[in-house]
Structures are given as structure tokens and as C-alpha cells.
Short mmCIF file of N, CA and C in Angstrom, two decimals:
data_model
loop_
_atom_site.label_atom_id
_atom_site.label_comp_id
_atom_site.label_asym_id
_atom_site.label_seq_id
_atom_site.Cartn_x
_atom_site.Cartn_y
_atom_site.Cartn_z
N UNK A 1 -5.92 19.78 -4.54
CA UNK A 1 -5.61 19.11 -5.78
C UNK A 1 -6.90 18.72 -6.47
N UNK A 2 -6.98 18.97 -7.73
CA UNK A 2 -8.34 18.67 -8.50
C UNK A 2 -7.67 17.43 -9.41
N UNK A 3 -8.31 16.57 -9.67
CA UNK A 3 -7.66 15.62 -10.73
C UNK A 3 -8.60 15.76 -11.87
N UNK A 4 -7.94 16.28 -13.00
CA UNK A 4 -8.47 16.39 -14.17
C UNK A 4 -8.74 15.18 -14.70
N UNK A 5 -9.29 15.93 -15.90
CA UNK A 5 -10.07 14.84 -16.69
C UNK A 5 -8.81 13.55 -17.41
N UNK A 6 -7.66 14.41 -17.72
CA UNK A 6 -6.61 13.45 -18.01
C UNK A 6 -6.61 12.71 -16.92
N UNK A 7 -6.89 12.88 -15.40
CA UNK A 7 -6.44 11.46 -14.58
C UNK A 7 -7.27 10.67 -15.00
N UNK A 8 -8.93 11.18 -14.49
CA UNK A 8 -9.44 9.99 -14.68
C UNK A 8 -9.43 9.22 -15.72
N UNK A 9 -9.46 10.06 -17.30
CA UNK A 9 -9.30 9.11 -18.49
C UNK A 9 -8.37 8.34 -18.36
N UNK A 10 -7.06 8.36 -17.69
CA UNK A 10 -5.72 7.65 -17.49
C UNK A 10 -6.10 6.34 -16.90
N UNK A 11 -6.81 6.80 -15.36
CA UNK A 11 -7.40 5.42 -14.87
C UNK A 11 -8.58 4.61 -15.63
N UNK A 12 -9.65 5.36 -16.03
CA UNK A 12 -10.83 4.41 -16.76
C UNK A 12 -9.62 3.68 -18.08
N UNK A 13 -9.03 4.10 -18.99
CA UNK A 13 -8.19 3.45 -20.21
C UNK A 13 -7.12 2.65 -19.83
N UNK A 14 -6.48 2.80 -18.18
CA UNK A 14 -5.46 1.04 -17.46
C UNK A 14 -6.48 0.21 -17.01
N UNK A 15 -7.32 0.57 -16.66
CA UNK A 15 -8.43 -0.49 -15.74
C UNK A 15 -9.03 -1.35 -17.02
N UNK A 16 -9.62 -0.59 -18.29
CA UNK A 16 -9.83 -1.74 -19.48
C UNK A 16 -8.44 -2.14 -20.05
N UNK A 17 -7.29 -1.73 -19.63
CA UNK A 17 -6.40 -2.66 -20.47
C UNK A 17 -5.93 -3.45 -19.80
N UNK A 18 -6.27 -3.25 -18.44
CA UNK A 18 -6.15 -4.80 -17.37
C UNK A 18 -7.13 -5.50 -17.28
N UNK A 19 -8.08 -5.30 -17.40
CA UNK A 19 -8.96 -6.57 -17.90
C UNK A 19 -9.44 -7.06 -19.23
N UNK A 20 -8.70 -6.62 -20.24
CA UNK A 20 -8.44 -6.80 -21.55
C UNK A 20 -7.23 -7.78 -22.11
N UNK A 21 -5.73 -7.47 -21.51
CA UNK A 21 -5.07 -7.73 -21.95
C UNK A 21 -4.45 -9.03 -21.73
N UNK A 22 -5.23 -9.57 -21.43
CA UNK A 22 -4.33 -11.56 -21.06
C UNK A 22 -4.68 -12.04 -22.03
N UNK A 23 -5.37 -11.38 -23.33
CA UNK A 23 -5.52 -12.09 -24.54
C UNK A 23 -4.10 -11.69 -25.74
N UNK A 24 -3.73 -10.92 -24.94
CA UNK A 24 -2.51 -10.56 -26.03
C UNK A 24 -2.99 -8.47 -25.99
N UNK A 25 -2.31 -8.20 -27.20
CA UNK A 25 -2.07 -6.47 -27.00
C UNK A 25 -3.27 -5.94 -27.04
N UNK A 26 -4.14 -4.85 -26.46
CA UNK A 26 -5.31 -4.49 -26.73
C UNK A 26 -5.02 -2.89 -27.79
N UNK A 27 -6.34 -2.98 -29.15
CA UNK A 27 -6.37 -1.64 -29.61
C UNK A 27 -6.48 -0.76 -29.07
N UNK A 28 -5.43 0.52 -29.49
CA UNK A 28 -6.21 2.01 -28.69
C UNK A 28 -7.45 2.80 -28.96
N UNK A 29 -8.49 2.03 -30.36
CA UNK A 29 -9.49 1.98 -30.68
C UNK A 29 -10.56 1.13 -30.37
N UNK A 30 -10.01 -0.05 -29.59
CA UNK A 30 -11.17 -0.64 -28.91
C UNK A 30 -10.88 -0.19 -27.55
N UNK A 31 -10.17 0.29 -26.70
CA UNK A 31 -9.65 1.03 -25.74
C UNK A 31 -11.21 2.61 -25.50
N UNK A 32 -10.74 3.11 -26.94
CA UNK A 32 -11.27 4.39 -27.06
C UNK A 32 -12.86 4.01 -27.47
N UNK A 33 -13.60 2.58 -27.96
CA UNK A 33 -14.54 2.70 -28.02
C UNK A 33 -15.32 2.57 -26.49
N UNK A 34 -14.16 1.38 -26.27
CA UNK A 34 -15.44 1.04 -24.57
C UNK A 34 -15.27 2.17 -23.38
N UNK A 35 -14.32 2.50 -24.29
CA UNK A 35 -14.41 3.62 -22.35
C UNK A 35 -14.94 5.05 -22.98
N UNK A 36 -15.52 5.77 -24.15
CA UNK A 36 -16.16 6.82 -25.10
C UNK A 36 -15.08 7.70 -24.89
N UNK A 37 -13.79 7.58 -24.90
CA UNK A 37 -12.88 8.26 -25.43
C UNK A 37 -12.20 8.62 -26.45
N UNK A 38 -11.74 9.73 -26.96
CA UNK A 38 -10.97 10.15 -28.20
C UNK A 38 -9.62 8.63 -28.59
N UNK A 39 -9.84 8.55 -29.33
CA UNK A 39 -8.79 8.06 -29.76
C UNK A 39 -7.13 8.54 -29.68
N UNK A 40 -7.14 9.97 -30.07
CA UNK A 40 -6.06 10.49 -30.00
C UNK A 40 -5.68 10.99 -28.49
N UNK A 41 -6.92 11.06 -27.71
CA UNK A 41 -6.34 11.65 -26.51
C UNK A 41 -6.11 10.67 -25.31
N UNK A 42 -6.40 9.38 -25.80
CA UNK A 42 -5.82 8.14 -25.11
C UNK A 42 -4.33 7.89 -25.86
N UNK A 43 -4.09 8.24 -27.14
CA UNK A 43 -2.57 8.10 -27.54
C UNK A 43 -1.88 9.34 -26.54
N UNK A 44 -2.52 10.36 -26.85
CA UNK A 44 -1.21 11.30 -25.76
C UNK A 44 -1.57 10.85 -24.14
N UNK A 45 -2.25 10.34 -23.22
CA UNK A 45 -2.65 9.59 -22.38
C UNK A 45 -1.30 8.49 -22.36
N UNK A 46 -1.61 7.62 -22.49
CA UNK A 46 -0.37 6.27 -23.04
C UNK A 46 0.69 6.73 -23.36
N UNK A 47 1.31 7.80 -24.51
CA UNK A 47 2.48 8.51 -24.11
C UNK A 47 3.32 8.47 -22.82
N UNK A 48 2.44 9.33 -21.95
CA UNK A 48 2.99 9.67 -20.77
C UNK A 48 3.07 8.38 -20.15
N UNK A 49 1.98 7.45 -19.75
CA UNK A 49 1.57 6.47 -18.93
C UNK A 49 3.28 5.41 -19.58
N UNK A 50 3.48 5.29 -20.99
CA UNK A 50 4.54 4.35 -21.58
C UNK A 50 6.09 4.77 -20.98
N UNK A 51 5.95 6.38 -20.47
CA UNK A 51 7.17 7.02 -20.61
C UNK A 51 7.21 6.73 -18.57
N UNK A 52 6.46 6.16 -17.93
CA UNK A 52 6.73 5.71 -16.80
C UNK A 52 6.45 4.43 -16.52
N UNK A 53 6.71 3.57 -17.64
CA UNK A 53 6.80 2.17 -17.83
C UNK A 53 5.66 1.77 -17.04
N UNK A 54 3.96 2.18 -17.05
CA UNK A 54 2.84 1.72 -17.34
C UNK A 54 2.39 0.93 -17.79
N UNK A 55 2.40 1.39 -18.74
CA UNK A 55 2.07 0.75 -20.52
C UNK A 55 3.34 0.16 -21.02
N UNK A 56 3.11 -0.59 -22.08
CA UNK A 56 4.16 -0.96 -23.77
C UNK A 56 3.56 -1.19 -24.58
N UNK A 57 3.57 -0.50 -26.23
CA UNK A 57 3.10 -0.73 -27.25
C UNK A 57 4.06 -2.17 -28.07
N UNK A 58 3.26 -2.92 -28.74
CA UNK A 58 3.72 -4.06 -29.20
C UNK A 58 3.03 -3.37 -30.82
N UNK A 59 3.91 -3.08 -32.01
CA UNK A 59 3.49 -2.77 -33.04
C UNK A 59 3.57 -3.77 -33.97
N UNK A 60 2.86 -3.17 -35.35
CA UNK A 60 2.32 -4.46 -35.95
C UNK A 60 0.71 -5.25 -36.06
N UNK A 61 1.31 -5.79 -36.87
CA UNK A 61 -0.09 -6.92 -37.37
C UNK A 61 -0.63 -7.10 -35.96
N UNK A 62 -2.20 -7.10 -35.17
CA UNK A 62 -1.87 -7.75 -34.15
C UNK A 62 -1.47 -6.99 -32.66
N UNK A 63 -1.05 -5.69 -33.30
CA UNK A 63 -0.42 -4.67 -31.81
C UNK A 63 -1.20 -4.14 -31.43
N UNK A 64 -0.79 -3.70 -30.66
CA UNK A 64 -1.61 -2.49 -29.52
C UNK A 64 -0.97 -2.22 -28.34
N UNK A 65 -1.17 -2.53 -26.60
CA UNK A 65 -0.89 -1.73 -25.64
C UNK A 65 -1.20 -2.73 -24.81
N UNK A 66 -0.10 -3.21 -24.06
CA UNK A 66 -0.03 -4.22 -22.74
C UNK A 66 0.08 -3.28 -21.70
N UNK A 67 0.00 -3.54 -20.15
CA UNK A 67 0.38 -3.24 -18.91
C UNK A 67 2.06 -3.37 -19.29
N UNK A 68 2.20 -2.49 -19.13
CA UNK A 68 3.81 -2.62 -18.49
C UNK A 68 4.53 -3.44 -17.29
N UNK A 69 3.76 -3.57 -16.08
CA UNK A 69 3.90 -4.70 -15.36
C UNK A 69 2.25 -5.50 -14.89
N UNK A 70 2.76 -5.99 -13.94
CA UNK A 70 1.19 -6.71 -13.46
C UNK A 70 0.19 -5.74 -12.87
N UNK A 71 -1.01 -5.86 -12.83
CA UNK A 71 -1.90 -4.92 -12.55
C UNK A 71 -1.51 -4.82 -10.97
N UNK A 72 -1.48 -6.05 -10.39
CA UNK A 72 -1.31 -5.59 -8.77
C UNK A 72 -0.24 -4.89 -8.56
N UNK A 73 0.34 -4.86 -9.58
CA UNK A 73 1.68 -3.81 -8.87
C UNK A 73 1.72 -2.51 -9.63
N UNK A 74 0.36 -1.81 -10.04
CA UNK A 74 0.22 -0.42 -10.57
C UNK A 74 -0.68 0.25 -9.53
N UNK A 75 -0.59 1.00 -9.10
CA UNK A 75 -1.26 1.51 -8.01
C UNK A 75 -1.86 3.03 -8.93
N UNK A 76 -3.06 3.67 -8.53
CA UNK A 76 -3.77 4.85 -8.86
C UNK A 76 -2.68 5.90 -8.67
N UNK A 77 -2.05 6.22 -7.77
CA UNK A 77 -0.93 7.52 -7.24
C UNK A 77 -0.01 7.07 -8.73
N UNK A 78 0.49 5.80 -9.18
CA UNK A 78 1.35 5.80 -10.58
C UNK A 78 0.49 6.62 -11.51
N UNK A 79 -0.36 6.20 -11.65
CA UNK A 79 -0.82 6.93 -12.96
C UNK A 79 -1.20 8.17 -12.59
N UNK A 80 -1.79 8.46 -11.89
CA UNK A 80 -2.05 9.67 -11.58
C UNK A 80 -0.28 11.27 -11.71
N UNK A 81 0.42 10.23 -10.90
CA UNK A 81 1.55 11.31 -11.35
C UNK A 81 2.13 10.98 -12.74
N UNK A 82 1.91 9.46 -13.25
CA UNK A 82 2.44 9.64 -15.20
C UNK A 82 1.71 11.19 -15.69
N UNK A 83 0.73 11.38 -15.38
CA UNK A 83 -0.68 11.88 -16.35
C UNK A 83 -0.58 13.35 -15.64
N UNK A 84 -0.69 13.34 -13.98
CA UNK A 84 -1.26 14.58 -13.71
C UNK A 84 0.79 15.13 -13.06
N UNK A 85 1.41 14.65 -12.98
CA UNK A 85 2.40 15.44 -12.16
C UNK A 85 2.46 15.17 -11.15
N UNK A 86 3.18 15.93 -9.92
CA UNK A 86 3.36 15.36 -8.62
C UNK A 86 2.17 16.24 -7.97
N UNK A 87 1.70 15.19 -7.17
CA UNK A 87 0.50 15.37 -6.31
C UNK A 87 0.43 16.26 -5.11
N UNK A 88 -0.12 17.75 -4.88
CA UNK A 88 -0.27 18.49 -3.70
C UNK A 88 -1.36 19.46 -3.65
N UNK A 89 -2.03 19.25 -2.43
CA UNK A 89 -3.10 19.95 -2.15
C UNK A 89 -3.14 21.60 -2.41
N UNK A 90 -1.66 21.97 -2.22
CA UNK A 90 -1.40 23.17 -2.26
C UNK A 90 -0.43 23.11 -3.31
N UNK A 91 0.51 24.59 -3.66
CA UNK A 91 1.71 24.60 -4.43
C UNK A 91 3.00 24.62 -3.31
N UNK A 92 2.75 24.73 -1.81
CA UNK A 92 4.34 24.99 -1.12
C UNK A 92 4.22 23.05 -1.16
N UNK A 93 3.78 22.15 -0.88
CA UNK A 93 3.96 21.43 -0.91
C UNK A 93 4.56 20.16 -2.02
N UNK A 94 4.50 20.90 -3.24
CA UNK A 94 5.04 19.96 -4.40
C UNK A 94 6.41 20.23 -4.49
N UNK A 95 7.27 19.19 -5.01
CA UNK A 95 9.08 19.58 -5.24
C UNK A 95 8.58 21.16 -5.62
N UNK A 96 9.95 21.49 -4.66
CA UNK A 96 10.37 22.64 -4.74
C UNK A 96 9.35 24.05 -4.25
N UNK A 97 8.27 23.46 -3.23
CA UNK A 97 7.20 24.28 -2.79
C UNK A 97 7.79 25.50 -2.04
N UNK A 98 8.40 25.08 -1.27
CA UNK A 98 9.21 26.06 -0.08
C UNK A 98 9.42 27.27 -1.00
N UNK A 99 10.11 27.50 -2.75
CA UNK A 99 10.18 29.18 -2.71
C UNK A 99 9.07 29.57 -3.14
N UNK A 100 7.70 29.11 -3.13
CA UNK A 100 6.73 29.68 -3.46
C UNK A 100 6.57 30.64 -2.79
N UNK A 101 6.45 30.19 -1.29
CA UNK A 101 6.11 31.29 -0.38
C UNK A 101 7.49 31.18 0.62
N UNK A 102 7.30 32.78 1.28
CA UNK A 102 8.54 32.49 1.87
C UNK A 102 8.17 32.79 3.45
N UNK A 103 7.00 31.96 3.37
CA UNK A 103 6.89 31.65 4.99
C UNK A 103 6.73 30.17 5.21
N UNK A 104 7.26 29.58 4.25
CA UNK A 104 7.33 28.07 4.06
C UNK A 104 7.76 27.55 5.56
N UNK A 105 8.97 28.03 5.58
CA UNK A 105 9.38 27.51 6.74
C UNK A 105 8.84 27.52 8.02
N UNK A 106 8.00 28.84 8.44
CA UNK A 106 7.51 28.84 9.93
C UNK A 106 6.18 28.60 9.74
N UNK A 107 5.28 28.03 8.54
CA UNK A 107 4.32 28.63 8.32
C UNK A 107 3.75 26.83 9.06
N UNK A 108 2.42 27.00 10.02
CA UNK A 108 1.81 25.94 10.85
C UNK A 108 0.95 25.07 9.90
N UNK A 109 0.08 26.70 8.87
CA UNK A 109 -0.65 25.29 7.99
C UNK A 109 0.27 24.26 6.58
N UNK A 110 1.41 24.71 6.68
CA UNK A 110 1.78 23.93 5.58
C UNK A 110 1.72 22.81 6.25
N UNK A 111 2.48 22.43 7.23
CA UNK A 111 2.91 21.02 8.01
C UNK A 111 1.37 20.19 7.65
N UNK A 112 -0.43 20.70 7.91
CA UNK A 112 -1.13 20.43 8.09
C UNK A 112 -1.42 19.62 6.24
N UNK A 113 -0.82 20.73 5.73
CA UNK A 113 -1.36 20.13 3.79
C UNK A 113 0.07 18.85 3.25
N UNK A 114 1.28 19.03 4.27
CA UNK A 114 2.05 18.06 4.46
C UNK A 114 1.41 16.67 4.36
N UNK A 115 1.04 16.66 5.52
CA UNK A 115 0.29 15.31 6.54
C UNK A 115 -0.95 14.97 5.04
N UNK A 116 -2.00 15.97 4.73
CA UNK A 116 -3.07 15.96 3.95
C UNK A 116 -2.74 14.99 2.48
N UNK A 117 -1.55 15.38 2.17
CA UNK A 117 -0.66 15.13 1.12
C UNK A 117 -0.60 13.92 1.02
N UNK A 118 0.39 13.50 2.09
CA UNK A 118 0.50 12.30 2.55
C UNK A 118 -0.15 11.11 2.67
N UNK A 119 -1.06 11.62 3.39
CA UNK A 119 -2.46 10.72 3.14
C UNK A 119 -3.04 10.50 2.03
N UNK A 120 -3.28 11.29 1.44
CA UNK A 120 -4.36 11.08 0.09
C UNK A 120 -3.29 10.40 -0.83
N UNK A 121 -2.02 10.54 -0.97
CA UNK A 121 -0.73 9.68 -1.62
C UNK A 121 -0.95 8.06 -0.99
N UNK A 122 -0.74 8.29 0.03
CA UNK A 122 -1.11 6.70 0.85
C UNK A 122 -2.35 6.06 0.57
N UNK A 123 -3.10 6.85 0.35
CA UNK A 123 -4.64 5.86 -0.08
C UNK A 123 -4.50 5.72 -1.76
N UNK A 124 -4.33 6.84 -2.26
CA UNK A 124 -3.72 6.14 -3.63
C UNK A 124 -3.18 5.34 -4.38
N UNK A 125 -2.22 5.15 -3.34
CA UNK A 125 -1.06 4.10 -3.62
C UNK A 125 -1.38 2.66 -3.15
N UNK A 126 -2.59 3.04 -2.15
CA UNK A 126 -3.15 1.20 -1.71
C UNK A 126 -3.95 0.69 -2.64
N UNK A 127 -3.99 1.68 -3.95
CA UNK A 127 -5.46 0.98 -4.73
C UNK A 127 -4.76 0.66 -6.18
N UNK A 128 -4.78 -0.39 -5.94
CA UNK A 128 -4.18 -1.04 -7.58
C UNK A 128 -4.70 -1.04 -8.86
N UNK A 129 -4.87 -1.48 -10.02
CA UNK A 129 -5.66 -1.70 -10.82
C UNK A 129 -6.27 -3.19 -10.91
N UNK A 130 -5.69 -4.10 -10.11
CA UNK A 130 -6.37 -5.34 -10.04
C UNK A 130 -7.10 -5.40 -8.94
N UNK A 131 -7.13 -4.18 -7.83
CA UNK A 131 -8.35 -4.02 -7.33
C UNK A 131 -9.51 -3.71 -8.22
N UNK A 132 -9.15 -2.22 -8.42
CA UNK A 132 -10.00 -2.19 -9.68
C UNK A 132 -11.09 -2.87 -10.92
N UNK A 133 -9.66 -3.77 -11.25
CA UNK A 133 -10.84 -4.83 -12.47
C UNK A 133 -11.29 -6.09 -11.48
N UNK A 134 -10.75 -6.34 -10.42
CA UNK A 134 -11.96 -7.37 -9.85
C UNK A 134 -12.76 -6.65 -8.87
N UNK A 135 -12.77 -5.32 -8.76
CA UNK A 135 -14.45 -5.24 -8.63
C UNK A 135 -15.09 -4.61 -9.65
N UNK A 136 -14.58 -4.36 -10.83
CA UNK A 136 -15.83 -4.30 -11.84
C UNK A 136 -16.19 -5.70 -11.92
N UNK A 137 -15.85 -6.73 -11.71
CA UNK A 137 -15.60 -8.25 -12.13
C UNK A 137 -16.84 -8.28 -10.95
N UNK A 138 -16.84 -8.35 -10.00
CA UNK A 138 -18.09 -8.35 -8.67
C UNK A 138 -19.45 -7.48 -8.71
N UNK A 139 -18.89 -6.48 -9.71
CA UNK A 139 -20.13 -5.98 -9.17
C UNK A 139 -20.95 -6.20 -11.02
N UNK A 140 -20.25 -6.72 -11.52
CA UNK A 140 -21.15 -7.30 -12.87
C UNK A 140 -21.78 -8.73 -12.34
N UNK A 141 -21.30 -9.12 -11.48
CA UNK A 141 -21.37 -10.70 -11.03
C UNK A 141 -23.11 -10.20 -10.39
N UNK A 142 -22.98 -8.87 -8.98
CA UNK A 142 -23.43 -8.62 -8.07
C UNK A 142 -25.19 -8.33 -8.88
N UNK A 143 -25.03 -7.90 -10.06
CA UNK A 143 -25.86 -6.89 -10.76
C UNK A 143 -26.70 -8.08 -11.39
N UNK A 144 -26.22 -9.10 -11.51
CA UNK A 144 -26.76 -10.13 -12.49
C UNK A 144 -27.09 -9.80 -13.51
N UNK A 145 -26.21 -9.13 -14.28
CA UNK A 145 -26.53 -8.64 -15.62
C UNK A 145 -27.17 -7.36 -16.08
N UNK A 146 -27.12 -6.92 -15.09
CA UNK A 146 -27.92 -5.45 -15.05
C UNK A 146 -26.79 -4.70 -14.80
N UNK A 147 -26.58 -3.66 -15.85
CA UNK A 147 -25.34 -2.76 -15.89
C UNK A 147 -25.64 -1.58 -15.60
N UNK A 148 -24.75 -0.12 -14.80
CA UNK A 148 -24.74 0.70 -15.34
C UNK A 148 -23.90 1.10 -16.38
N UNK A 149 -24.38 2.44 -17.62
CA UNK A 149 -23.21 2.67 -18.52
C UNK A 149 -21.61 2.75 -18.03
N UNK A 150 -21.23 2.83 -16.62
CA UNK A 150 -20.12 2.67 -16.30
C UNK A 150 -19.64 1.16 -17.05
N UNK A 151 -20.14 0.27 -15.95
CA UNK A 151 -19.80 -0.99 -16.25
C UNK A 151 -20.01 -1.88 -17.42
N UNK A 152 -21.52 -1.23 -18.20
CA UNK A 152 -21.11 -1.73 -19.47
C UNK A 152 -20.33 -1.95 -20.26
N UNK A 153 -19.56 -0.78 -20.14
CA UNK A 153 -18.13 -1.46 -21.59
C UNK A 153 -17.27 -2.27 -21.28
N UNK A 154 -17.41 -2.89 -20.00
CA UNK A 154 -16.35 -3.69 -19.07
C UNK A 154 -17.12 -5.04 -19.28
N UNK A 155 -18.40 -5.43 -20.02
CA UNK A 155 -18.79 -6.95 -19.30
C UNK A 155 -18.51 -7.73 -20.24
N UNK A 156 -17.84 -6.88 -21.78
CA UNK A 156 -18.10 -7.83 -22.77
C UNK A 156 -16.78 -9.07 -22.45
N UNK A 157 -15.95 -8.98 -21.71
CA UNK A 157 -14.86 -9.72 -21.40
C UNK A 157 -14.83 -10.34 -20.12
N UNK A 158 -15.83 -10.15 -19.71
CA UNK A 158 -16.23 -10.72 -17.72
C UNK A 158 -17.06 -11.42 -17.42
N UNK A 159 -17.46 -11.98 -18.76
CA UNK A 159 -18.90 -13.13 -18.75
C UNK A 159 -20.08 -12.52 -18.52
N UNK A 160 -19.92 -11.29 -18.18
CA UNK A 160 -21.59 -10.45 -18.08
C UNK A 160 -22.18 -10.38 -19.53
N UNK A 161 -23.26 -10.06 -19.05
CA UNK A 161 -23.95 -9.37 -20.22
C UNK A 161 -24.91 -7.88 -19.50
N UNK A 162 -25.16 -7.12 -20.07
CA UNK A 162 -26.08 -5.88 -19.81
C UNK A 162 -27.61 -6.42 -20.26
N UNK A 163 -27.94 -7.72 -20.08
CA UNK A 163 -29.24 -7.89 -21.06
C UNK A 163 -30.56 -6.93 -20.41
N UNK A 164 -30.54 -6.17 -19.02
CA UNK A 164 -31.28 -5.50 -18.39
C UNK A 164 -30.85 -4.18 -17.56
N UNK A 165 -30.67 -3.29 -18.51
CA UNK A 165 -30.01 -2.12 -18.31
C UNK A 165 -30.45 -1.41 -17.05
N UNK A 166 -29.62 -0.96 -16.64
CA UNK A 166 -30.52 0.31 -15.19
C UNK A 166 -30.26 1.36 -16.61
N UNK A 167 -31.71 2.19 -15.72
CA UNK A 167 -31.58 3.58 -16.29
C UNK A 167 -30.75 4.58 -15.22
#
């Protein structure tokens, strides 16, 4: 499984709207400035992410894009299948793998991309997004103000500042 660029944009654009949004709805233009994403390709992003109750847009004076529930209870494997689909190392292993090939059934290494599957789903699923924003939250703390461009677009709301950039 490769995770495209839609995952990760999926995860970098929930991780700033969980540590954004306890002020009320965040823009999909201040969204798209701090994390150097398209504007439009965080709207079709959020699409999907809204259509598995992720996200909610609040429109209007004032709107933008809440968490859909609490950050501790969004795990990386959610967004990842809003955005990328169901997750498998191989193709016999995703719904409906078995008629890919039709040695599905006796075949020794599937059982092995089974288990593989499994796992990498299970570590996915242990990592929340409020893991996430409290350790960008630590390691702006850790840095004393010294950012990389990762974490820069994250400090303007975390009491950091970047006043001493790493190169």
C-alpha cells in the first residue's frame, strides 16, 4: 500500500483543524494557507473526510470546518480510508480480494499480507489526531521556538513562535 498524497494532505489539513478549531469554525483558506495546500484540493479532501462524518461545514458569516467528533476519537486508519479507500498491502486482500486471484484460497502468502494488513490497520487506528496536535504542541514547546517548516504553520495557535528558524 502506498499512501498518496491525498492521505497525507487529509492528515496534515485534520491535524490543523484540531488544533485550530476550539475557537469556533476554521477557513478552508487559512487551512490551505498553513499547511501550502490548494485550496480547492482541501475542498475535494473535506468532501470525502465530511461524507464519513470527519469533518462539518458550518456556513455563513463566520463558517468554515469543525471536527466532526473529538480529536481523540479520530484515529489516522479514519481518514486514511475517508480519502484513500480500504487499506491492503496487496489487491487479494481488500473487500472482495479472493476473485482477484484464484488461488486466494490455498495461496500461503496471502494469510502472510492478511496478518501485514492487520497490523499496519492496528497501528493506524492507535494514532489519533489529539495525539497528533499534542505533539506538535511538545515539540514546539521542546524546540524553544525554533521551528522546522513542518511545524511552523502550527505555532501561530500553540504559544510558539519560530523567532529562530532551523534551516
Amino acid at each position: 500500500m502506498k499512501i498518496t498524497t491525498s492521505g497525507r494532505y487529509a492528515i496534515r489539513a485534520m491535524v490543523d483543524l484540531a488544533i485550530h478549531d476550539q475557537n469556533g469554525p476554521v477557513s478552508r483558506n487559512d487551512i490551505a494557507e498553513r499547511q501550502e495546500i490548494s485550496g480547492d484540493y482541501i475542498a475535494q479532501l473535506f468532501r470525502r473526510l465530511g461524507q464519513h462524518g470527519l469533518i462539518k461545514s458550518v456556513m455563513g458569516p463566520g463558517g468554515g470546518y469543525l471536527l466532526g467528533k473529538a480529536a481523540r476519537e479520530i484515529t489516522l486508519k479514519e481518514i486514511l480510508v475517508a480519502v484513500e479507500g480500504p487499506l491492503g498491502l496487496v489487491a487479494c486482500v481488500l473487500p472482495g480480494g479472493e476473485m482477484v486471484c484464484k488461488r486466494s484460497a490455498s495461496c500461503v502468502t496471502r494469510r502472510v499480507w492478511i496478518k501485514l494488513t492487520a497490523s499496519l490497520e492496528g497501528f493506524l487506528a492507535s494514532i489519533t489526531l489529539q495525539d497528533l496536535a499534542e505533539q506538535a504542541k511538545q515539540e514546539v514547546a521542546h524546540l524553544g521556538g525554533a521551528c522546522s517548516p513542518v511545524l511552523e504553520a502550527f505555532t501561530d495557535s500553540l504559544g510558539g513562535s519560530c523567532s529562530n528558524q532551523m534551516s
